[in-house]
PDB file of C-alpha atoms in Angstrom:
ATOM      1  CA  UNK A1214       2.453  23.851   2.107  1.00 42.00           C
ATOM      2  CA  UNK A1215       3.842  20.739   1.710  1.00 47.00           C
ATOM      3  CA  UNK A1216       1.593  18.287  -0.663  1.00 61.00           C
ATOM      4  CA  UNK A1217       2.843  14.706   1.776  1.00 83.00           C
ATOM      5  CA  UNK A1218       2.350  16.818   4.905  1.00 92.00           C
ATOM      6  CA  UNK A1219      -1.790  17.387   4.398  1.00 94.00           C
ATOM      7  CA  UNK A1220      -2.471  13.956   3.772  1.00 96.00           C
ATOM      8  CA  UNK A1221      -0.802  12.717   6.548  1.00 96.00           C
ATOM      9  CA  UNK A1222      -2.746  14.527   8.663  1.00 96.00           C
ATOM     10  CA  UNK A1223      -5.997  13.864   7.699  1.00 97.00           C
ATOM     11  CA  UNK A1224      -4.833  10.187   7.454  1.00 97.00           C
ATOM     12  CA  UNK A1225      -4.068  10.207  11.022  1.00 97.00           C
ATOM     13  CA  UNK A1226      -7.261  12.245  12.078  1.00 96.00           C
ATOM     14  CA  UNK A1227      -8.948   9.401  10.055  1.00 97.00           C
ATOM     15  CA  UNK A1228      -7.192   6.824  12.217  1.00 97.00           C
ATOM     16  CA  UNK A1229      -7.710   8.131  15.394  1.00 97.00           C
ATOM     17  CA  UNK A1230     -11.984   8.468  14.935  1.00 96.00           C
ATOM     18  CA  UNK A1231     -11.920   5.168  12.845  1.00 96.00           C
ATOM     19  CA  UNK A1232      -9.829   3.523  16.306  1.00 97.00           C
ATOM     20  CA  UNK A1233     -12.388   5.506  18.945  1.00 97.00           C
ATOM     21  CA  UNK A1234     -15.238   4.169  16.485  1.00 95.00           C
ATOM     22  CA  UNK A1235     -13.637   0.718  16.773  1.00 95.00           C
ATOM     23  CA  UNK A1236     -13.362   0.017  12.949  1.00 94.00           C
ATOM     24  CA  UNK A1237      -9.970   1.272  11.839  1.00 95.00           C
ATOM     25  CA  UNK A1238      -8.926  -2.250  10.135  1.00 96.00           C
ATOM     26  CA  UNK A1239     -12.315  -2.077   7.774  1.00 95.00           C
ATOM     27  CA  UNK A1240     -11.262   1.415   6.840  1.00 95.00           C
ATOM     28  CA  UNK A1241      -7.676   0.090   6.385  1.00 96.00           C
ATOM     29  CA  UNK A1242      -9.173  -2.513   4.038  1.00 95.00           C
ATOM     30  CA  UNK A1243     -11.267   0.188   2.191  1.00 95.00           C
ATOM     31  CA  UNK A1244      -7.929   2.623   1.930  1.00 96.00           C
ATOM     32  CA  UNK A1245      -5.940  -0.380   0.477  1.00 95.00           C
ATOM     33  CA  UNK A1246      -8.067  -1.034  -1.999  1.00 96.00           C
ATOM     34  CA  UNK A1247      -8.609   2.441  -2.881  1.00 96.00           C
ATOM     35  CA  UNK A1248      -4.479   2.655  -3.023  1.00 94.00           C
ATOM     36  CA  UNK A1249      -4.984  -1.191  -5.345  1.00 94.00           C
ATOM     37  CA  UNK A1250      -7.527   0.597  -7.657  1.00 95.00           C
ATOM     38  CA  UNK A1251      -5.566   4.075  -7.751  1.00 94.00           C
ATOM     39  CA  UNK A1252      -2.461   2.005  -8.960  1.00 93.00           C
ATOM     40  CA  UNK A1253      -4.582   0.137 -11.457  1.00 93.00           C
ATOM     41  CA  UNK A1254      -5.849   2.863 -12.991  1.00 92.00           C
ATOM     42  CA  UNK A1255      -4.010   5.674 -13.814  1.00 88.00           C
ATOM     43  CA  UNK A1256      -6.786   7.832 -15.549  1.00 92.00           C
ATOM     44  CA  UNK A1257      -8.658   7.520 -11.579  1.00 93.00           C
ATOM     45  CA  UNK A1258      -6.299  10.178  -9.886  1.00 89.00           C
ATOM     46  CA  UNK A1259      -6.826  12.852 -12.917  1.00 93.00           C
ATOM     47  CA  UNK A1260     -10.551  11.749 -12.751  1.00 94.00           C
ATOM     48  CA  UNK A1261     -10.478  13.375  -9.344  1.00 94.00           C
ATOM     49  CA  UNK A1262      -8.672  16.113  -9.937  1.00 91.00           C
ATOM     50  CA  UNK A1263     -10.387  17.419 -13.167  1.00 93.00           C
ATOM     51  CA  UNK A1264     -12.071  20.730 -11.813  1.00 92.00           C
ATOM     52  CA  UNK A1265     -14.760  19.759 -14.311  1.00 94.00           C
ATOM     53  CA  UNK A1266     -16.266  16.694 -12.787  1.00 94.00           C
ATOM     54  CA  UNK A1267     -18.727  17.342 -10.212  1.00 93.00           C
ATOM     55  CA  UNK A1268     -18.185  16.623  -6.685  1.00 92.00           C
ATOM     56  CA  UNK A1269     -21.181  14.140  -6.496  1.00 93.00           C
ATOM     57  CA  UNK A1270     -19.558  11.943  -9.314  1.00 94.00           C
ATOM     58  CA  UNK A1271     -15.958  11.919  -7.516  1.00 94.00           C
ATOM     59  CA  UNK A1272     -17.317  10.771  -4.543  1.00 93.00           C
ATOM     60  CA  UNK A1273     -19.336   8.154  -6.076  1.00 92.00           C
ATOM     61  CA  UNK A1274     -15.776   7.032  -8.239  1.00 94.00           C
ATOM     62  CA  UNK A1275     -13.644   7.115  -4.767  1.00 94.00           C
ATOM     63  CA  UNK A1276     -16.711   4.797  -3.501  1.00 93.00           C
ATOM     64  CA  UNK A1277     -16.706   2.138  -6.134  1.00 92.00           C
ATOM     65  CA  UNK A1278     -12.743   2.603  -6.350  1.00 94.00           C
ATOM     66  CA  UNK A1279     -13.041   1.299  -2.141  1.00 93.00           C
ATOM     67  CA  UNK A1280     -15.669  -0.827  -2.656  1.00 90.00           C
ATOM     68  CA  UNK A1281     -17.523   1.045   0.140  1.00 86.00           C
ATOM     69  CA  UNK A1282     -20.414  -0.705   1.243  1.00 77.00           C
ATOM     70  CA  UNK A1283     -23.603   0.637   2.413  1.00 74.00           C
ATOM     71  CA  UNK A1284     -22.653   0.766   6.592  1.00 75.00           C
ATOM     72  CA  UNK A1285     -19.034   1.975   5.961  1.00 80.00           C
ATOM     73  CA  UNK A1286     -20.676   5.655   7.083  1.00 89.00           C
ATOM     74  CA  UNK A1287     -17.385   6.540   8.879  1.00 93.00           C
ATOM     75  CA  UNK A1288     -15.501   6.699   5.060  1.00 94.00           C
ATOM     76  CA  UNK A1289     -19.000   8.213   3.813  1.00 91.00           C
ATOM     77  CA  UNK A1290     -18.236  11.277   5.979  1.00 94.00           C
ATOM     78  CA  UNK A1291     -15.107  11.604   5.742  1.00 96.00           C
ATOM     79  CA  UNK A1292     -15.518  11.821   1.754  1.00 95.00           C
ATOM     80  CA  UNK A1293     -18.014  14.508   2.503  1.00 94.00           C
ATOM     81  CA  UNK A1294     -15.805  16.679   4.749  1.00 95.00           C
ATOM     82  CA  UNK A1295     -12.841  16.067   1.927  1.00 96.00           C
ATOM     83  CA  UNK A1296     -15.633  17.678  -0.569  1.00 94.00           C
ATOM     84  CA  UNK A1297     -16.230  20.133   1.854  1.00 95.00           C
ATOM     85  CA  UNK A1298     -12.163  21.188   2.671  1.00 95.00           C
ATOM     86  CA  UNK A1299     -11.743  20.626  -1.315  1.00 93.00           C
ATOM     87  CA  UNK A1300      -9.240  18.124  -0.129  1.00 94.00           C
ATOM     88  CA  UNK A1301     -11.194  15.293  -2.589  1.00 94.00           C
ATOM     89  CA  UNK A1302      -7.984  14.739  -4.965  1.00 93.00           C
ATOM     90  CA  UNK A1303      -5.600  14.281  -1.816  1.00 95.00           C
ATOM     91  CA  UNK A1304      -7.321  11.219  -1.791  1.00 96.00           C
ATOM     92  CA  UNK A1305      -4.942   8.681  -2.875  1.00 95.00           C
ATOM     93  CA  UNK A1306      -2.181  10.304  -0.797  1.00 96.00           C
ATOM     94  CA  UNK A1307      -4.757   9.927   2.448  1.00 97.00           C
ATOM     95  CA  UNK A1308      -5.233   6.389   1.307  1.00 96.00           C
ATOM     96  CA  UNK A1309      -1.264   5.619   1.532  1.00 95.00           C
ATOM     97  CA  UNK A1310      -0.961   7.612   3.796  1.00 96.00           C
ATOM     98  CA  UNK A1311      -3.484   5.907   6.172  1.00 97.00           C
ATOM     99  CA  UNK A1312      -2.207   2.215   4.707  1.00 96.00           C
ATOM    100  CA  UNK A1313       1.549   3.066   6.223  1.00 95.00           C
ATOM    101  CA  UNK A1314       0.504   4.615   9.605  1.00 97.00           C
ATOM    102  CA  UNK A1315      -2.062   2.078   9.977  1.00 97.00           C
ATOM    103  CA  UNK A1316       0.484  -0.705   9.498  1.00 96.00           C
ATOM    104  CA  UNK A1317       3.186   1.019  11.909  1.00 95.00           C
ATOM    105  CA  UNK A1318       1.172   1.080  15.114  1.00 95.00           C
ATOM    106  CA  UNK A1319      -0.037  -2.522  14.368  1.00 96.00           C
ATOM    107  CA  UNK A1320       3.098  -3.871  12.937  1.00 95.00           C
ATOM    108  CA  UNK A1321       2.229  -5.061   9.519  1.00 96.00           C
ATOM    109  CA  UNK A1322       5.262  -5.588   7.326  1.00 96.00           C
ATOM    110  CA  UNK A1323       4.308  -6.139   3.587  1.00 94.00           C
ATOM    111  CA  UNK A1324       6.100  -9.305   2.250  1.00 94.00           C
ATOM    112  CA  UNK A1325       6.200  -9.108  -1.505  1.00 94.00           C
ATOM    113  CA  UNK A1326       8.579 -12.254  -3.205  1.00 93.00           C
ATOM    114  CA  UNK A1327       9.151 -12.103  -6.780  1.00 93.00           C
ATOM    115  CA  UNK A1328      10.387 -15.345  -8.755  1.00 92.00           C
ATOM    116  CA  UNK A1329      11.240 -15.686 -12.524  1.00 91.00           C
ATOM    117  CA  UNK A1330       8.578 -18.651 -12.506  1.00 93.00           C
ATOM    118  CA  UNK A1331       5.997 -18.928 -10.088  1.00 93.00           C
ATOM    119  CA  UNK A1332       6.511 -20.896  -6.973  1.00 91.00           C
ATOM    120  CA  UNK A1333       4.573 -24.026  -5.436  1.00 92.00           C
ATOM    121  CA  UNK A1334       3.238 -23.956  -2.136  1.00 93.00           C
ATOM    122  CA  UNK A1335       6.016 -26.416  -0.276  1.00 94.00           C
ATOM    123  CA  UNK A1336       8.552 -23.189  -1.204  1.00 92.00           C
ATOM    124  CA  UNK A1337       6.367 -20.443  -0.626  1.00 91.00           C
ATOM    125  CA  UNK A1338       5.840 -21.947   2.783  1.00 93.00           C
ATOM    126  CA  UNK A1339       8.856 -22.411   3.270  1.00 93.00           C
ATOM    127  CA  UNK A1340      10.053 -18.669   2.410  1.00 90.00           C
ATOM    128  CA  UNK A1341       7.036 -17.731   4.723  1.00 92.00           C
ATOM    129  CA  UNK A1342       8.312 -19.182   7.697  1.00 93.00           C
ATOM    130  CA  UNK A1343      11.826 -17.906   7.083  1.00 90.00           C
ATOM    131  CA  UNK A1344      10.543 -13.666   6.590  1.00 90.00           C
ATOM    132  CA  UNK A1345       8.375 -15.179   9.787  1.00 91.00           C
ATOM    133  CA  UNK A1346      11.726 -15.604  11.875  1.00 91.00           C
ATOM    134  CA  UNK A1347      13.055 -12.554  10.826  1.00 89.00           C
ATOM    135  CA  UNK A1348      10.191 -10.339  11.540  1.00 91.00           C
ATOM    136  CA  UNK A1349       9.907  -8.742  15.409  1.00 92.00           C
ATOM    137  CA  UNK A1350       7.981 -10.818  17.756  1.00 92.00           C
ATOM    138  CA  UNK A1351       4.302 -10.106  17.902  1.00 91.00           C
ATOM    139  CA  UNK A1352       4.466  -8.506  14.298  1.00 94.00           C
ATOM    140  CA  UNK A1353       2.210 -10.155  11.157  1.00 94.00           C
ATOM    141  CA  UNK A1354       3.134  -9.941   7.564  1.00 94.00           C
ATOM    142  CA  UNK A1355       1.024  -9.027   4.169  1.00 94.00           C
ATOM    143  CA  UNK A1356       2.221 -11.751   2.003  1.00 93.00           C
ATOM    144  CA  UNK A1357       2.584 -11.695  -1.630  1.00 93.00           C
ATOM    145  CA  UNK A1358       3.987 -12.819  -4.683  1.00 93.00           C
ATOM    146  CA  UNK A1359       5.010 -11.998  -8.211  1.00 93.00           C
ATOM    147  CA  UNK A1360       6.538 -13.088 -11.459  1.00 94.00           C
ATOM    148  CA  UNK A1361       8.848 -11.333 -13.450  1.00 93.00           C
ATOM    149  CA  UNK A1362      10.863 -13.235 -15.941  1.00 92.00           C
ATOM    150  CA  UNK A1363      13.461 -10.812 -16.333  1.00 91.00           C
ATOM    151  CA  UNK A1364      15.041 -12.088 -12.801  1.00 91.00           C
ATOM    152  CA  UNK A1365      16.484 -15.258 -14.702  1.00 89.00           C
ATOM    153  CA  UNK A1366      16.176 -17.687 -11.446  1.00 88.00           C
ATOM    154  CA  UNK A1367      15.772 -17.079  -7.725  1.00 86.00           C
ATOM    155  CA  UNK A1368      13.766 -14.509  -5.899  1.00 88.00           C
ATOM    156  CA  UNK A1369      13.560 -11.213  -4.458  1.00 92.00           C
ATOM    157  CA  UNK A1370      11.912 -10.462  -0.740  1.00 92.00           C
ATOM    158  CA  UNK A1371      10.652  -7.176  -0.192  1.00 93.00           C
ATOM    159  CA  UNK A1372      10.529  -6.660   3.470  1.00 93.00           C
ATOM    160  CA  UNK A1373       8.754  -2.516   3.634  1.00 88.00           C
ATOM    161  CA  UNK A1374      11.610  -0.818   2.077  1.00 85.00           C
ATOM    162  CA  UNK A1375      13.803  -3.426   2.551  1.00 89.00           C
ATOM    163  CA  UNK A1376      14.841  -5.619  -0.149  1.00 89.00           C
ATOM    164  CA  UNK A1377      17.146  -9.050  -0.434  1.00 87.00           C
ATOM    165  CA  UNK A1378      17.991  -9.960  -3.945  1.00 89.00           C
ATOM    166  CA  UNK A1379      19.164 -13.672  -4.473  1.00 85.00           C
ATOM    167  CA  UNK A1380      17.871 -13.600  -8.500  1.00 87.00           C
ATOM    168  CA  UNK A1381      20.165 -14.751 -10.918  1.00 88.00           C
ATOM    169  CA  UNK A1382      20.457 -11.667 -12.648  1.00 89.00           C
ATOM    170  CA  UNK A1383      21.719  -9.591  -9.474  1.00 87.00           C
ATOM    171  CA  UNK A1384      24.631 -12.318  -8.867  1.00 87.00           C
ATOM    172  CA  UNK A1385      25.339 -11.417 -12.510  1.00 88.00           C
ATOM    173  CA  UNK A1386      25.196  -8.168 -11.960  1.00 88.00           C
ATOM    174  CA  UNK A1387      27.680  -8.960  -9.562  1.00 89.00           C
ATOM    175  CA  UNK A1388      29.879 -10.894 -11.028  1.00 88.00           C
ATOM    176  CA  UNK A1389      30.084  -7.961 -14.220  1.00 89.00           C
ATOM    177  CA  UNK A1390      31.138  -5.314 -11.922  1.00 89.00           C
ATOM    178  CA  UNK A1391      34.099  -7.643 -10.206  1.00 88.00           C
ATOM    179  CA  UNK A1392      35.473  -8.284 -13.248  1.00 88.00           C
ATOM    180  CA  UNK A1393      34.933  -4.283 -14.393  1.00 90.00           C
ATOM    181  CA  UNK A1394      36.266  -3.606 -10.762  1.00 87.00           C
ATOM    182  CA  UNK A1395      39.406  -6.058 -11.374  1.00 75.00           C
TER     183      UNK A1395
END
């Protein structure tokens, strides 16, 4: 069966009990952070998948990975009835999975801009209210930033899976393959 297929499914059961329970953006919170400490750790996911670590001490690492606090029972169960299904190491999959579909029906566009140096506030404001303008009405936007050097000058906006590049290095990009091209 097909590994994205299972996840999205229990992802969307998740949603639709954490919606009827009324607390589907704390669960959202706990599932992006899960996702955050997933991608921050890569010796997590094979953690949870070892066959040799017990089921008790995988739930309690998926916990701290959330940050679950003590009333969050709605994620409590669910970890149980992943232990249960031995669906535990779809996990991280549920927790994108969740993250996206949450983020369609509320619409949630992640905003990531990356700069070669980082940016002061007048021009991240500024860059705010332009992805603003562009962005459906009634929609709101995860906002964040990043450095990488290697970009020269400019910036990147990741809209989703969209992506404008004005960086230095793309226009030279540019510019190389003209002149290739010519």
């Amino acid at each position: 069966m097909n590994e994205g297929l299972i996840p999205r499914r229990y992802a969307k059961a998740l949603l639709k009990v954490a919606q009827e329970k009324n607390c589907a953006p704390q669960i959202y919170a706990l599932m992006k952070q899960l996702s955050l400490s997933f991608a921050a750790q890569a010796a997590l996911n094979q953690t949870i998948a070892n066959p040799f670590v017990s089921a008790e001490e995988k739930v309690s690492l998926v916990k701290t990975a959330a940050g679950l606090s003590e009333n969050d029972t709605l994620f409590d169960d669910f970890l149980k009835l992943l232990i249960q299904n031995k669906r535990i190491d779809l996990i991280r999959d549920i927790a994108l999975a969740y993250a996206d579909i949450y983020r369609k029906e509320n619409n949630i566009y992640v905003v990531t801009v990356t700069s070669a140096q980082p940016l002061d506030d007048a021009e991240l404001s500024r860059l705010k209210k332009i992805v603003e303008n562009h962005l459906p009405q009634g929609s709101t936007m995860e906002f964040s930033t990043a450095v990488d050097p290697s970009i020269i000058g400019g910036f990147t906006i990741a809209i989703n899976n969209e992506r404008l590049d004005a960086s230095i290095k793309n226009e030279l990009k540019q510019l190389r393959l003209k002149l290739i091209n010519s």
